[in-house]
């Protein structure tokens, strides 16, 4: 699918619901917004979600505690605060006393100091989550529809994408509602790139990393009427190797060696129980051929995609959002192999369409009960990429359906 055709489809298919972006939902939000007045205040907060999913083609099911996140924050004074989040995924990390091996992981999702420079500007430093896309910065499971996060914001825009660095956030006082952000972080590691995972595996996530590569991201966020409009971008190096190793691999070194660039724009609308979200993004990896030569990981040269969703809270006329039952539908298009380098291997299965429909019920604020049906449609899987042939190879279905049930909380 050509980019122009995709753009036209995206504009025609404006169908997405979202929660009120400025709504304060958690203790963490209260600390960030300065709503806690007393000094030396320590705040405990968190969120979690569980899922039961059925694969209709393979006739299989999976139940998992997807994640439990504990937030601990501290307000030293009116100028300086600490934010930390510790995440456990899939419940069990190591072998339990019952002899069951763990599939999960433990990681820090963020850990940074926030310095209020003035009422309109603040600085953060540490392990930070840049303002890119919708879900990366606002990823509480009670704030989006669908049991899973939008697939684009997991496969194209990594979520949750956090790196070590410093960020500046502020508002333009002469233009009410217009906000900006600018962040400098460590870059990506191209050794983790792949044809089916894009740049997701290249996140370094606060771990000790070699090389001098850096990443720069920035965003403009505008609240006007019932709209929330955002444009963001990222450019960063991906040679996470010291120079002698980079030279041996024939990779460019330096701060922006083998650069990755990302651009995205999203629009959200909320009024009287109607919610709309639309997002489009494109990623370019200029020297993908050199990365493939060094790591044989089939890195694509260009990826793009978009999604749109529409929903309506049928309880809104009576409850005004205090209790909600939102029926929604979402369409997503993702092309992870939009352009491949000369030494890459094309895989049509990486061009995907998702049709998602379901509901989100919130009996009280902070609790969400979800159900959805997902139709995934892709191209043919390239048989040349099969390492272990039948019967070990898991069958691939171009057209598959999934039924998902979930529950989520935040406090």
XYZ file of C-alpha atoms in Angstrom:
411
model
C 0.000 0.000 0.000
C 1.421 3.380 -1.001
C 1.805 6.065 1.640
C -0.609 8.407 -0.179
C -3.273 5.695 -0.307
C -2.766 4.910 3.365
C -3.042 8.598 4.297
C -6.332 8.836 2.413
C -7.683 5.737 4.187
C -6.618 7.150 7.546
C -8.415 10.436 6.917
C -11.570 8.669 5.757
C -11.506 6.162 8.656
C -11.726 8.577 11.592
C -13.063 6.188 14.212
C -11.586 6.172 17.772
C -12.567 6.854 21.374
C -10.399 8.086 24.201
C -10.596 9.301 27.741
C -10.326 12.939 28.784
C -6.629 13.710 28.447
C -6.483 16.295 31.205
C -8.458 14.314 33.787
C -6.577 13.656 37.030
C -6.967 9.963 37.783
C -4.207 8.911 40.168
C -2.102 10.053 43.106
C 0.763 10.210 40.641
C -1.162 12.694 38.498
C -1.945 14.749 41.593
C 1.722 14.926 42.491
C 2.664 15.870 38.919
C -0.046 18.538 38.726
C 0.976 20.077 42.034
C -2.375 19.300 43.666
C -0.714 17.977 46.830
C -0.022 21.102 48.871
C 1.952 19.831 51.816
C 5.729 19.550 51.625
C 7.613 16.301 52.367
C 4.648 14.322 50.996
C 5.195 10.694 49.968
C 2.631 9.249 47.550
C 1.851 5.604 46.808
C -0.079 4.766 43.657
C -0.212 2.151 40.941
C -2.083 0.244 38.261
C -2.456 -3.240 36.832
C -4.277 -5.345 34.287
C -5.155 -8.993 33.632
C -6.212 -10.667 30.379
C -7.852 -13.831 29.102
C -7.490 -14.280 25.351
C -8.776 -16.890 22.881
C -7.133 -17.593 19.502
C -10.061 -18.729 17.355
C -7.942 -20.353 14.618
C -5.534 -22.278 16.814
C -8.299 -23.173 19.271
C -6.124 -22.103 22.184
C -6.388 -19.690 25.092
C -4.065 -17.820 27.431
C -4.610 -16.178 30.799
C -2.082 -13.728 32.217
C -1.605 -11.031 34.794
C -0.125 -8.696 32.211
C 1.392 -6.190 34.571
C 1.289 -4.726 38.054
C 2.987 -1.365 38.518
C 3.739 0.333 41.827
C 4.314 4.086 41.847
C 6.240 5.741 44.657
C 6.689 9.497 44.604
C 8.000 12.055 47.020
C 7.615 15.803 47.140
C 10.736 17.273 48.746
C 9.359 20.809 48.498
C 7.356 22.906 46.048
C 10.258 22.872 43.580
C 11.573 19.286 43.593
C 9.737 15.931 43.383
C 10.716 12.303 42.780
C 8.784 9.886 40.532
C 9.426 6.134 40.373
C 7.502 3.190 38.905
C 8.414 -0.473 39.385
C 6.741 -2.915 37.010
C 6.258 -6.691 37.222
C 5.057 -8.340 34.005
C 3.401 -11.768 33.731
C 3.323 -12.322 37.502
C 6.282 -14.712 37.905
C 9.915 -13.909 37.082
C 12.055 -16.722 38.542
C 11.298 -20.303 39.529
C 8.743 -20.504 42.310
C 8.783 -22.761 45.355
C 6.269 -24.980 43.531
C 8.828 -25.660 40.794
C 7.131 -23.484 38.174
C 9.424 -21.429 35.943
C 8.607 -17.762 35.469
C 7.923 -16.055 32.131
C 7.721 -12.522 33.476
C 10.102 -9.655 34.081
C 10.811 -6.865 36.528
C 11.841 -3.419 35.367
C 11.795 0.241 36.288
C 9.302 2.033 34.105
C 10.460 5.473 35.197
C 12.659 7.006 37.854
C 13.316 10.720 37.630
C 13.554 13.979 39.518
C 11.268 16.841 38.538
C 12.388 20.441 39.047
C 9.736 23.161 38.805
C 11.549 26.125 37.226
C 8.485 28.388 37.228
C 4.685 27.928 37.099
C 4.856 27.142 33.362
C 8.126 25.221 33.004
C 9.715 22.171 34.563
C 12.758 19.954 34.021
C 12.988 16.174 34.486
C 16.130 14.055 34.643
C 16.705 10.325 35.127
C 14.847 7.452 33.483
C 12.160 9.342 31.579
C 9.301 8.530 29.198
C 9.385 10.984 26.255
C 6.177 12.485 24.868
C 5.825 10.399 21.695
C 2.457 9.149 20.493
C -0.531 8.759 22.821
C 0.029 5.607 24.859
C 3.748 6.007 25.604
C 3.205 8.868 28.028
C -0.397 8.089 29.079
C -0.441 4.299 29.359
C -2.730 3.628 32.345
C -4.891 0.636 31.302
C -8.070 2.429 32.399
C -7.491 5.277 29.925
C -7.674 3.396 26.620
C -10.223 1.090 25.037
C -9.401 -2.505 24.174
C -7.901 -5.190 26.372
C -4.534 -4.649 24.681
C -2.902 -1.327 23.905
C -3.319 -0.227 20.268
C -1.120 -2.557 18.234
C 0.557 0.300 16.387
C 1.780 1.766 19.679
C 3.430 -1.528 20.542
C 4.803 -2.616 17.168
C 5.726 0.738 15.569
C 5.972 3.278 18.390
C 7.485 1.277 21.268
C 5.514 1.339 24.509
C 6.603 2.007 27.167
C 9.691 3.644 25.629
C 11.902 5.067 28.350
C 15.558 6.043 28.343
C 18.037 7.878 30.583
C 18.200 11.590 29.900
C 16.852 15.045 30.586
C 13.635 16.692 29.418
C 12.214 20.216 29.389
C 8.437 20.726 29.497
C 6.515 23.959 29.365
C 3.656 26.092 28.101
C 3.612 29.042 25.723
C 2.067 31.748 27.867
C 1.041 33.855 24.856
C -0.847 30.960 23.249
C -3.208 29.394 25.806
C -3.309 25.619 25.562
C -0.058 25.225 23.597
C 2.561 23.068 25.337
C 6.018 21.909 24.303
C 8.553 19.289 25.329
C 12.162 18.630 24.389
C 14.225 15.680 25.623
C 17.803 14.459 25.228
C 18.344 10.765 25.993
C 20.634 7.895 25.110
C 19.937 6.395 21.698
C 18.849 2.995 20.435
C 20.755 -0.242 19.872
C 20.322 -1.379 16.249
C 21.464 -4.893 17.116
C 17.975 -5.426 18.534
C 16.090 -4.223 15.430
C 14.147 -6.775 13.388
C 11.818 -7.164 10.430
C 8.812 -8.118 12.567
C 9.583 -5.984 15.648
C 10.904 -2.784 14.102
C 12.890 -0.650 16.547
C 11.169 -2.106 19.614
C 14.031 -4.432 20.481
C 16.481 -1.542 20.177
C 15.267 0.235 23.318
C 17.935 0.263 26.021
C 15.451 1.011 28.835
C 17.915 2.508 31.281
C 20.417 -0.328 31.148
C 24.158 0.320 30.961
C 24.913 0.936 27.293
C 28.094 1.417 25.291
C 28.733 3.913 22.548
C 28.148 7.624 22.271
C 24.778 7.559 20.534
C 22.129 10.057 21.598
C 18.450 10.619 20.915
C 16.541 13.894 20.661
C 12.748 14.035 20.860
C 10.325 16.919 20.890
C 6.591 17.520 20.844
C 4.013 20.261 20.479
C 0.748 19.605 22.312
C -2.261 21.893 21.826
C -5.511 21.851 23.782
C -8.215 23.796 21.960
C -11.910 23.372 22.708
C -12.690 19.661 22.870
C -9.571 18.750 20.885
C -6.132 17.553 21.948
C -3.677 17.848 19.035
C -0.093 16.618 19.195
C 2.858 16.351 16.826
C 6.091 14.739 17.970
C 9.371 13.591 16.492
C 12.521 11.679 17.352
C 15.970 11.349 15.819
C 18.768 9.353 17.373
C 21.824 7.232 16.763
C 21.592 3.446 16.897
C 25.237 2.316 17.068
C 25.380 1.336 20.716
C 28.995 0.172 20.423
C 32.302 1.736 21.310
C 34.165 3.057 18.283
C 36.601 0.154 17.819
C 33.684 -2.325 17.739
C 31.643 -0.076 15.443
C 34.618 0.198 13.077
C 35.024 -3.581 12.979
C 31.321 -3.890 12.067
C 31.629 -1.114 9.459
C 29.007 0.957 11.259
C 28.998 4.706 11.641
C 29.745 5.747 15.193
C 29.199 9.023 17.004
C 26.151 10.620 18.553
C 23.835 10.105 15.568
C 25.521 7.236 13.751
C 23.063 5.082 11.754
C 20.277 7.472 12.677
C 16.666 6.490 13.245
C 13.992 9.140 12.679
C 10.356 8.982 13.758
C 7.518 11.399 13.197
C 3.941 11.146 14.430
C 0.805 13.202 14.769
C -2.355 12.440 16.701
C -5.693 14.126 17.336
C -8.148 13.377 20.128
C -11.684 14.675 20.530
C -14.010 14.237 23.518
C -17.469 15.697 23.948
C -20.751 14.491 25.463
C -19.677 10.852 25.629
C -18.285 10.767 22.093
C -14.549 10.119 21.814
C -12.296 10.089 18.769
C -8.576 9.387 18.400
C -6.536 9.336 15.197
C -2.798 8.719 14.963
C -0.315 8.359 12.106
C 3.425 7.698 12.225
C 6.407 6.997 9.983
C 9.886 5.660 10.863
C 13.010 5.806 8.685
C 16.285 3.917 9.237
C 18.629 5.424 6.683
C 21.501 2.922 6.922
C 19.420 -0.237 7.321
C 21.650 -2.064 4.816
C 24.722 -1.473 7.007
C 22.825 -2.667 10.092
C 21.767 -5.832 8.236
C 25.320 -6.463 7.126
C 26.560 -6.155 10.698
C 23.856 -8.087 12.549
C 21.879 -10.054 9.915
C 18.642 -8.969 11.643
C 16.654 -7.989 8.519
C 16.139 -4.370 9.593
C 13.653 -2.478 7.377
C 14.463 0.916 5.887
C 11.009 2.417 6.375
C 7.880 1.609 8.415
C 4.612 3.482 8.746
C 1.067 3.081 9.957
C -1.927 4.660 11.594
C -5.083 3.966 13.522
C -8.418 5.553 14.172
C -11.228 4.732 16.575
C -14.687 5.923 17.482
C -16.720 5.166 20.565
C -19.698 6.332 22.538
C -20.423 6.153 26.270
C -24.059 5.029 26.366
C -24.331 5.968 30.060
C -23.029 9.507 29.596
C -26.414 11.294 29.345
C -27.275 10.034 32.839
C -23.901 9.726 34.620
C -21.738 12.404 32.937
C -18.678 10.159 33.012
C -18.786 9.056 36.669
C -19.927 5.620 35.484
C -19.446 4.677 31.842
C -20.119 1.948 29.300
C -18.255 2.761 26.110
C -18.845 0.841 22.897
C -15.983 1.335 20.455
C -14.452 0.301 17.150
C -10.905 0.748 15.914
C -9.105 0.220 12.606
C -5.314 -0.063 12.474
C -2.918 -0.331 9.552
C 0.749 -1.229 10.114
C 3.449 -1.794 7.500
C 6.688 -2.880 9.141
C 8.356 -3.544 5.769
C 7.190 -0.512 3.791
C 10.695 -0.204 2.337
C 13.457 -2.757 2.720
C 17.167 -2.379 1.872
C 18.847 -4.331 -0.927
C 20.127 -6.961 1.515
C 16.788 -7.333 3.330
C 14.222 -10.115 2.968
C 10.640 -9.083 2.308
C 7.888 -10.594 4.439
C 4.349 -9.678 3.428
C 3.076 -10.885 6.816
C 4.488 -7.646 8.257
C 1.788 -5.635 6.467
C -1.107 -5.876 8.922
C -4.644 -4.663 9.391
C -6.497 -4.885 12.680
C -10.234 -4.426 13.094
C -11.132 -4.149 16.787
C -14.537 -3.789 18.390
C -15.742 -4.108 21.950
C -16.698 -2.287 25.123
C -15.157 -0.751 28.236
C -17.273 -0.631 31.400
C -16.215 1.582 34.308
C -18.477 1.049 37.333
C -16.391 3.577 39.280
C -13.432 5.763 38.442
C -10.213 3.731 38.430
C -11.780 0.375 37.477
C -12.274 -0.900 33.904
C -13.845 -4.150 32.709
C -13.133 -4.778 29.038
C -14.026 -7.147 26.220
C -13.195 -7.025 22.520
C -12.957 -8.998 19.309
C -9.886 -8.523 17.098
C -9.665 -9.441 13.426
C -6.059 -9.532 12.161
C -5.468 -9.608 8.405
C -1.949 -9.842 6.958
C -0.055 -10.785 3.827
C 1.618 -14.151 3.200
C 4.397 -15.298 5.508
C 7.672 -15.636 3.587
C 8.522 -19.347 3.732
C 12.227 -18.545 3.259
C 12.228 -17.167 6.822
C 11.140 -20.466 8.397
C 14.083 -21.887 10.359
C 12.384 -24.979 11.779
C 10.101 -26.581 9.167
C 6.935 -28.602 9.801
C 5.964 -30.154 12.211
C 7.910 -27.842 14.557
C 6.841 -24.685 12.716
C 3.702 -23.112 14.230
C 1.067 -22.629 11.497
C 0.528 -19.040 10.373
C -2.953 -17.703 9.592
C -3.274 -14.628 7.385
C -6.811 -14.043 8.625
C -7.291 -14.723 12.313
C -9.698 -13.768 15.069
C -9.107 -13.191 18.780
C -11.557 -12.824 21.674
C -10.180 -10.932 24.669
C -11.496 -10.281 28.167
C -9.703 -8.015 30.624
C -9.879 -6.121 33.866
C -7.770 -3.114 34.849
C -7.368 -0.764 37.795
C -5.502 2.325 38.858
C -5.438 4.283 42.092
